[in-house]
mmCIF file of C-alpha atoms in Angstrom:
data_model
loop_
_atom_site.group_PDB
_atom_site.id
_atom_site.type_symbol
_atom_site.label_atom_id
_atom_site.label_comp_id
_atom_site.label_asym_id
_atom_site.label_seq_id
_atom_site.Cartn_x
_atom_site.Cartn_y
_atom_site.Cartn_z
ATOM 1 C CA UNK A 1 0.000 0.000 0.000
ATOM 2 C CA UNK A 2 1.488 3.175 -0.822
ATOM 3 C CA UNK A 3 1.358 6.047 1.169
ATOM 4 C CA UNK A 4 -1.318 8.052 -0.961
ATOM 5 C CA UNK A 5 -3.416 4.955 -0.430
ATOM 6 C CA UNK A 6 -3.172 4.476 3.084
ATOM 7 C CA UNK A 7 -3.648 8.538 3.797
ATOM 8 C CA UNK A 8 -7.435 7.869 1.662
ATOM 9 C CA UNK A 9 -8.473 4.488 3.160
ATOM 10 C CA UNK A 10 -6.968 3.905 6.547
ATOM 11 C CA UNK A 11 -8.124 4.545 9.838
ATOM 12 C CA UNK A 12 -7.339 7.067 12.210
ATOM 13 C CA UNK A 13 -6.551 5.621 15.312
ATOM 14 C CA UNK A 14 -6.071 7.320 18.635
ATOM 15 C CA UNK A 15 -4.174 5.846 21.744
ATOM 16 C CA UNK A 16 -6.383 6.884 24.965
ATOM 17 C CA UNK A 17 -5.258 6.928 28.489
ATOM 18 C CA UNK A 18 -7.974 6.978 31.937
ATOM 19 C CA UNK A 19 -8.245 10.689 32.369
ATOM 20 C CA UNK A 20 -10.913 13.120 31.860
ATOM 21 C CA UNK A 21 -8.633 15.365 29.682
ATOM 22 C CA UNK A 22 -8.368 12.886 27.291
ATOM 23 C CA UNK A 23 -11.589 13.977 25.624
ATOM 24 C CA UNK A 24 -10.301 16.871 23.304
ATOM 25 C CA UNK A 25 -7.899 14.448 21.877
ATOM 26 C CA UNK A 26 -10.668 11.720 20.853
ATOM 27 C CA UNK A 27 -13.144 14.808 19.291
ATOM 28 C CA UNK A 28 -9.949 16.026 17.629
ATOM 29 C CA UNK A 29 -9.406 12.156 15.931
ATOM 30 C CA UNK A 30 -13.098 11.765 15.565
ATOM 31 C CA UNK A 31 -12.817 15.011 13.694
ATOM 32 C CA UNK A 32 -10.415 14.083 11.180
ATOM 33 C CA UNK A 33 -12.402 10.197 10.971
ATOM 34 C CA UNK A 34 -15.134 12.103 10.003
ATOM 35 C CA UNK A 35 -13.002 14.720 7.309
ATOM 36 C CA UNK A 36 -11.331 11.433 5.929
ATOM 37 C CA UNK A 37 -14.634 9.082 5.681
ATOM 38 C CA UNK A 38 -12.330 6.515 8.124
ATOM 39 C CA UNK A 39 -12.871 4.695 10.743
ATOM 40 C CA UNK A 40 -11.983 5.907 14.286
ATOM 41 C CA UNK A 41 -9.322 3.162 16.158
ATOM 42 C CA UNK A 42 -9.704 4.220 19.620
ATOM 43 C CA UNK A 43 -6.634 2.286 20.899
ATOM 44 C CA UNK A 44 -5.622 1.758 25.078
ATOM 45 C CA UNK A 45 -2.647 0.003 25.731
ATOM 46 C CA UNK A 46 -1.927 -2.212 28.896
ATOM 47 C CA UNK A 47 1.347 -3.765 29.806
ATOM 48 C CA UNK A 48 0.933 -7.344 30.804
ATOM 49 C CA UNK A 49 1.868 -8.683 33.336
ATOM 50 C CA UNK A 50 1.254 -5.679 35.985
ATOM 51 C CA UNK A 51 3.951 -5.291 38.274
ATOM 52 C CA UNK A 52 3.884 -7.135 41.529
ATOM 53 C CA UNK A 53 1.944 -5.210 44.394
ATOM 54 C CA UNK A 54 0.227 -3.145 41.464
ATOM 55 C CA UNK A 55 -3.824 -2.554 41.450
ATOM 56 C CA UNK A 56 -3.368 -4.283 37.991
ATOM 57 C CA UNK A 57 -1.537 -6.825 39.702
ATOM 58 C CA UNK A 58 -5.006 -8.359 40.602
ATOM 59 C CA UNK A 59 -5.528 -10.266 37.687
ATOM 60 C CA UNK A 60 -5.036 -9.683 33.634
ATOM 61 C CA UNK A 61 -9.309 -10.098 33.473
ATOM 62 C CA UNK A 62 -9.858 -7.248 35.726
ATOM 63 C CA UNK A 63 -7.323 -5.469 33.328
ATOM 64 C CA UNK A 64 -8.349 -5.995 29.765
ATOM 65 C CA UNK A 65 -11.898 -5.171 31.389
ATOM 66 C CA UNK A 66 -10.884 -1.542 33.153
ATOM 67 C CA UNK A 67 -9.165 -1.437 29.547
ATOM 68 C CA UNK A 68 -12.446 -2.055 27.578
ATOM 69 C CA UNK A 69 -13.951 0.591 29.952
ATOM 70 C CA UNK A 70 -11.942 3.380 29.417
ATOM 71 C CA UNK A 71 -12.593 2.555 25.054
ATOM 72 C CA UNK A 72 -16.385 2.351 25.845
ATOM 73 C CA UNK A 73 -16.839 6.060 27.942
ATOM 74 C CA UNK A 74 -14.798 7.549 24.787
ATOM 75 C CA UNK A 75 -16.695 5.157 22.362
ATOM 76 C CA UNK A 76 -19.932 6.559 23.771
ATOM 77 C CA UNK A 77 -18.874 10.188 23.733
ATOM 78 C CA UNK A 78 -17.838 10.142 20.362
ATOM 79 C CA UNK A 79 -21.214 8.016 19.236
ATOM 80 C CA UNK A 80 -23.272 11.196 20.613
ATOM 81 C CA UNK A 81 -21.520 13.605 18.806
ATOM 82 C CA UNK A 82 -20.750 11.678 15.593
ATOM 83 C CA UNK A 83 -23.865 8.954 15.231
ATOM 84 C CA UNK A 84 -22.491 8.426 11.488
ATOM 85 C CA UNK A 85 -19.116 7.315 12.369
ATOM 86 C CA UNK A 86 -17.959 3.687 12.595
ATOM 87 C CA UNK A 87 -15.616 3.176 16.183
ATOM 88 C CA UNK A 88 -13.540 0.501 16.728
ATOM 89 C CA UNK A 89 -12.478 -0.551 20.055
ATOM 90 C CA UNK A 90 -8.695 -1.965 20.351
ATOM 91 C CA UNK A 91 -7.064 -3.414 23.795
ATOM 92 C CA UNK A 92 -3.836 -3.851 23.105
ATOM 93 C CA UNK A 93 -1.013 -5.917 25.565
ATOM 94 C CA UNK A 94 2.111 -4.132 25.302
ATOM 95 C CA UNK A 95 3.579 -1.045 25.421
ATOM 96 C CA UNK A 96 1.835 1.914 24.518
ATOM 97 C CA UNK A 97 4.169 3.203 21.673
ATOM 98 C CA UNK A 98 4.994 -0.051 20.123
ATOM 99 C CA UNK A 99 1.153 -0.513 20.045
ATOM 100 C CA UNK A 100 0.121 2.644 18.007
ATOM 101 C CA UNK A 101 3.529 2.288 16.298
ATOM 102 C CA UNK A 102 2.543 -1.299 15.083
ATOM 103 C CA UNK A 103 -1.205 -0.074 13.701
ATOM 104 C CA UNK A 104 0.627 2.852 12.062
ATOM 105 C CA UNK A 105 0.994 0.617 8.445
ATOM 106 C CA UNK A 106 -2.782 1.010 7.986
ATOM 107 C CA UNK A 107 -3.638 3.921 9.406
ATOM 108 C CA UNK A 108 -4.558 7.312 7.546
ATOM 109 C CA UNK A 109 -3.646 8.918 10.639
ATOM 110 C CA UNK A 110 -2.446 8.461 14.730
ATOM 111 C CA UNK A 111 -4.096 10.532 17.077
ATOM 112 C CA UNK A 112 -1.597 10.766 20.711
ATOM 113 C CA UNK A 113 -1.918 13.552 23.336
ATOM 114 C CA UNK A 114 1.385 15.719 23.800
ATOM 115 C CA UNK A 115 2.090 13.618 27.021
ATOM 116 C CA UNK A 116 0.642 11.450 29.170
ATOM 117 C CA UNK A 117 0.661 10.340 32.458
ATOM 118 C CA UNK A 118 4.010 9.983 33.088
ATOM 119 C CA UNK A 119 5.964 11.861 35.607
ATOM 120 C CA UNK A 120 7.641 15.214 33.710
ATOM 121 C CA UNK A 121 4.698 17.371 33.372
ATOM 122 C CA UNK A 122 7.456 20.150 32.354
ATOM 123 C CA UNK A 123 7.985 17.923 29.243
ATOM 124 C CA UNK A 124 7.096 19.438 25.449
ATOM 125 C CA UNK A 125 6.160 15.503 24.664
ATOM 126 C CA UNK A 126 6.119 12.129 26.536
ATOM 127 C CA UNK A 127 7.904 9.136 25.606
ATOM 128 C CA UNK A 128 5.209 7.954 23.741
ATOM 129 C CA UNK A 129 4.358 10.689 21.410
ATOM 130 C CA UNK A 130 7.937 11.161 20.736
ATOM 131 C CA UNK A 131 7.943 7.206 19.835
ATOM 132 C CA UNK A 132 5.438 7.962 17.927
ATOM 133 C CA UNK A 133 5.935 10.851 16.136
ATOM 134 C CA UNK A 134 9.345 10.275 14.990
ATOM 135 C CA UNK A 135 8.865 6.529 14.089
ATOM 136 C CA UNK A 136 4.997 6.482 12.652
ATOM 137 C CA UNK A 137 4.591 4.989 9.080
ATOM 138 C CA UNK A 138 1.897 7.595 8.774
ATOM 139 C CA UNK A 139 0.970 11.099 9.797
ATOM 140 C CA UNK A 140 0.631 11.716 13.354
ATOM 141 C CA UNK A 141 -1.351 14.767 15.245
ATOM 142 C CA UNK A 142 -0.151 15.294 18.185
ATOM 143 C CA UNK A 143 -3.063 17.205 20.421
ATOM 144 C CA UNK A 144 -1.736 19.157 23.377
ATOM 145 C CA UNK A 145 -4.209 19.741 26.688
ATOM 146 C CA UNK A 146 -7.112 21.917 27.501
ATOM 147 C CA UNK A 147 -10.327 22.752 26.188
ATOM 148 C CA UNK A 148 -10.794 25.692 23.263
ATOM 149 C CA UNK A 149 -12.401 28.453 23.850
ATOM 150 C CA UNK A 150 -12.057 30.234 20.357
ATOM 151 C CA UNK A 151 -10.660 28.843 17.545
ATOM 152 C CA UNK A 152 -6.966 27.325 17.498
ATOM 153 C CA UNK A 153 -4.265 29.129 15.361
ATOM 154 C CA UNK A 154 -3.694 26.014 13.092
ATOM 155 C CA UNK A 155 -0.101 25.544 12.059
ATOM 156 C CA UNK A 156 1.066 22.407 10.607
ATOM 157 C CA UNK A 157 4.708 21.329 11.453
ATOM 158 C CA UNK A 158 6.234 18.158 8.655
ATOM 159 C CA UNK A 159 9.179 16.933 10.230
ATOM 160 C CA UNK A 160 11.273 14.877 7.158
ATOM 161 C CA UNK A 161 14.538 13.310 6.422
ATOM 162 C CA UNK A 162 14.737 14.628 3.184
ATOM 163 C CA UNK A 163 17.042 11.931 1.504
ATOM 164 C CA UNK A 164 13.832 9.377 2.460
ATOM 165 C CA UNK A 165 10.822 11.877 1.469
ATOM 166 C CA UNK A 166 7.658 9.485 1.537
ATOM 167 C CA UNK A 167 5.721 9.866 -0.979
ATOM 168 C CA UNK A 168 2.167 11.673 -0.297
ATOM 169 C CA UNK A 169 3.829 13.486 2.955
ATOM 170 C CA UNK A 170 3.463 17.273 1.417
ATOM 171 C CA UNK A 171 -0.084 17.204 0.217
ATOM 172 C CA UNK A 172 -1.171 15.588 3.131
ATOM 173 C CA UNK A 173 0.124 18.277 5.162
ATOM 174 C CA UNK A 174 -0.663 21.288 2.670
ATOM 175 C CA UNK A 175 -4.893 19.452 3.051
ATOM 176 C CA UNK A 176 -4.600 19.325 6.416
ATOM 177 C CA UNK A 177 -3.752 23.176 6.316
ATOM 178 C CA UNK A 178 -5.745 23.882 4.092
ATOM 179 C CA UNK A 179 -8.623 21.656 5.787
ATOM 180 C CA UNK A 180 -8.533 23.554 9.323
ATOM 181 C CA UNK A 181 -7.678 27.288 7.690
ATOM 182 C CA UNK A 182 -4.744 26.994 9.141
ATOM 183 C CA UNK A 183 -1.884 30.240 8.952
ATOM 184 C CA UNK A 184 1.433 28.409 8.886
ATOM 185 C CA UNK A 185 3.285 25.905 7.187
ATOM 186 C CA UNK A 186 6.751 24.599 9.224
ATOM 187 C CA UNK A 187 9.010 22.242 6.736
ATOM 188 C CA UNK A 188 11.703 20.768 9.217
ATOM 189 C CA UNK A 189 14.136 18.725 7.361
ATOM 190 C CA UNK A 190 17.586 16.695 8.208
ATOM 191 C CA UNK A 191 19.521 15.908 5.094
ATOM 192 C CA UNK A 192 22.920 14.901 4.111
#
């Protein structure tokens, strides 16, 4: 599947963690499912086995169902506000990353927040965006915190290595700019 293809048929998917906050980012994915005609992934990760003493240590059923929970509350938002659009639900064992990172082949798009719950709040990304963001087969939005009260200043930002330019990367940034009304275009580029 070449890139072109995979920007026009593939999901978006969106990796979710158990807060509240996490809302903006699934309306912002179920935004672009909607733009793209995809299907929304909403994707929550959950490292088995739990380490010992852990809440999660309790059993991997109790797990993959708190897992399933957190998918269904987003699942349900997003059915209110979007009836038309198809959701998938994905519990995935494994690291968070490696997770979206794997489903990134297929995907139009990946949806992460700018961090998540880690423990560097000072951070400009987590570990897993920055996984993700620098090793994604496919576009990635990366949505930082906090609800909107007027409209966001829309800048798109294409980080390339520009001896290994894939093929599609431009015009899907110059439609997602020109999608959202964005006012900025940032090319950053490493080359020989």
């Amino acid at each position: 599947m070449t890139m072109d293809d995979q920007l026009m048929t593939g999901s978006v998917v969106v990796g979710v963690v158990d807060t509240a906050e996490q809302s903006l980012l699934v309306r912002d994915a179920a935004e672009e499912a909607v733009r793209r005609g995809a299907v929304l992934r909403i994707l929550h990760a959950v490292e088995w086995p739990a380490p010992p003493g852990s809440a999660e240590s309790t059993g991997r059923g109790a797990t993959a169902q708190a897992a399933e929970h957190v998918i269904a509350s987003f699942a349900e938002s997003v059915g209110q506000q979007y009836p038309q659009l198809a959701v998938v639900p994905d519990v995935v064992s494994g690291p968070p990353a490696q997770a979206l990172l794997d489903r990134s082949s297929a995907a139009s798009l990946i949806v992460v927040g700018h961090r998540g719950a880690g423990g560097f709040p000072r951070l400009p990304l987590g570990s897993v965006s920055l996984q993700v963001a620098t090793h994604s087969e496919c576009p990635v939005l990366v949505v930082r915190p906090g609800e909107r009260e007027e409209p966001r200043e829309n800048r798109v930002v294409v980080g390339v290595d520009v001896d290994d330019l894939p093929s599609g990367l431009m015009e899907f940034a110059l439609g997602a700019l020109t999608r959202n009304l964005g006012h900025g275009l940032c090319g950053l580029g490493q080359g020989s």
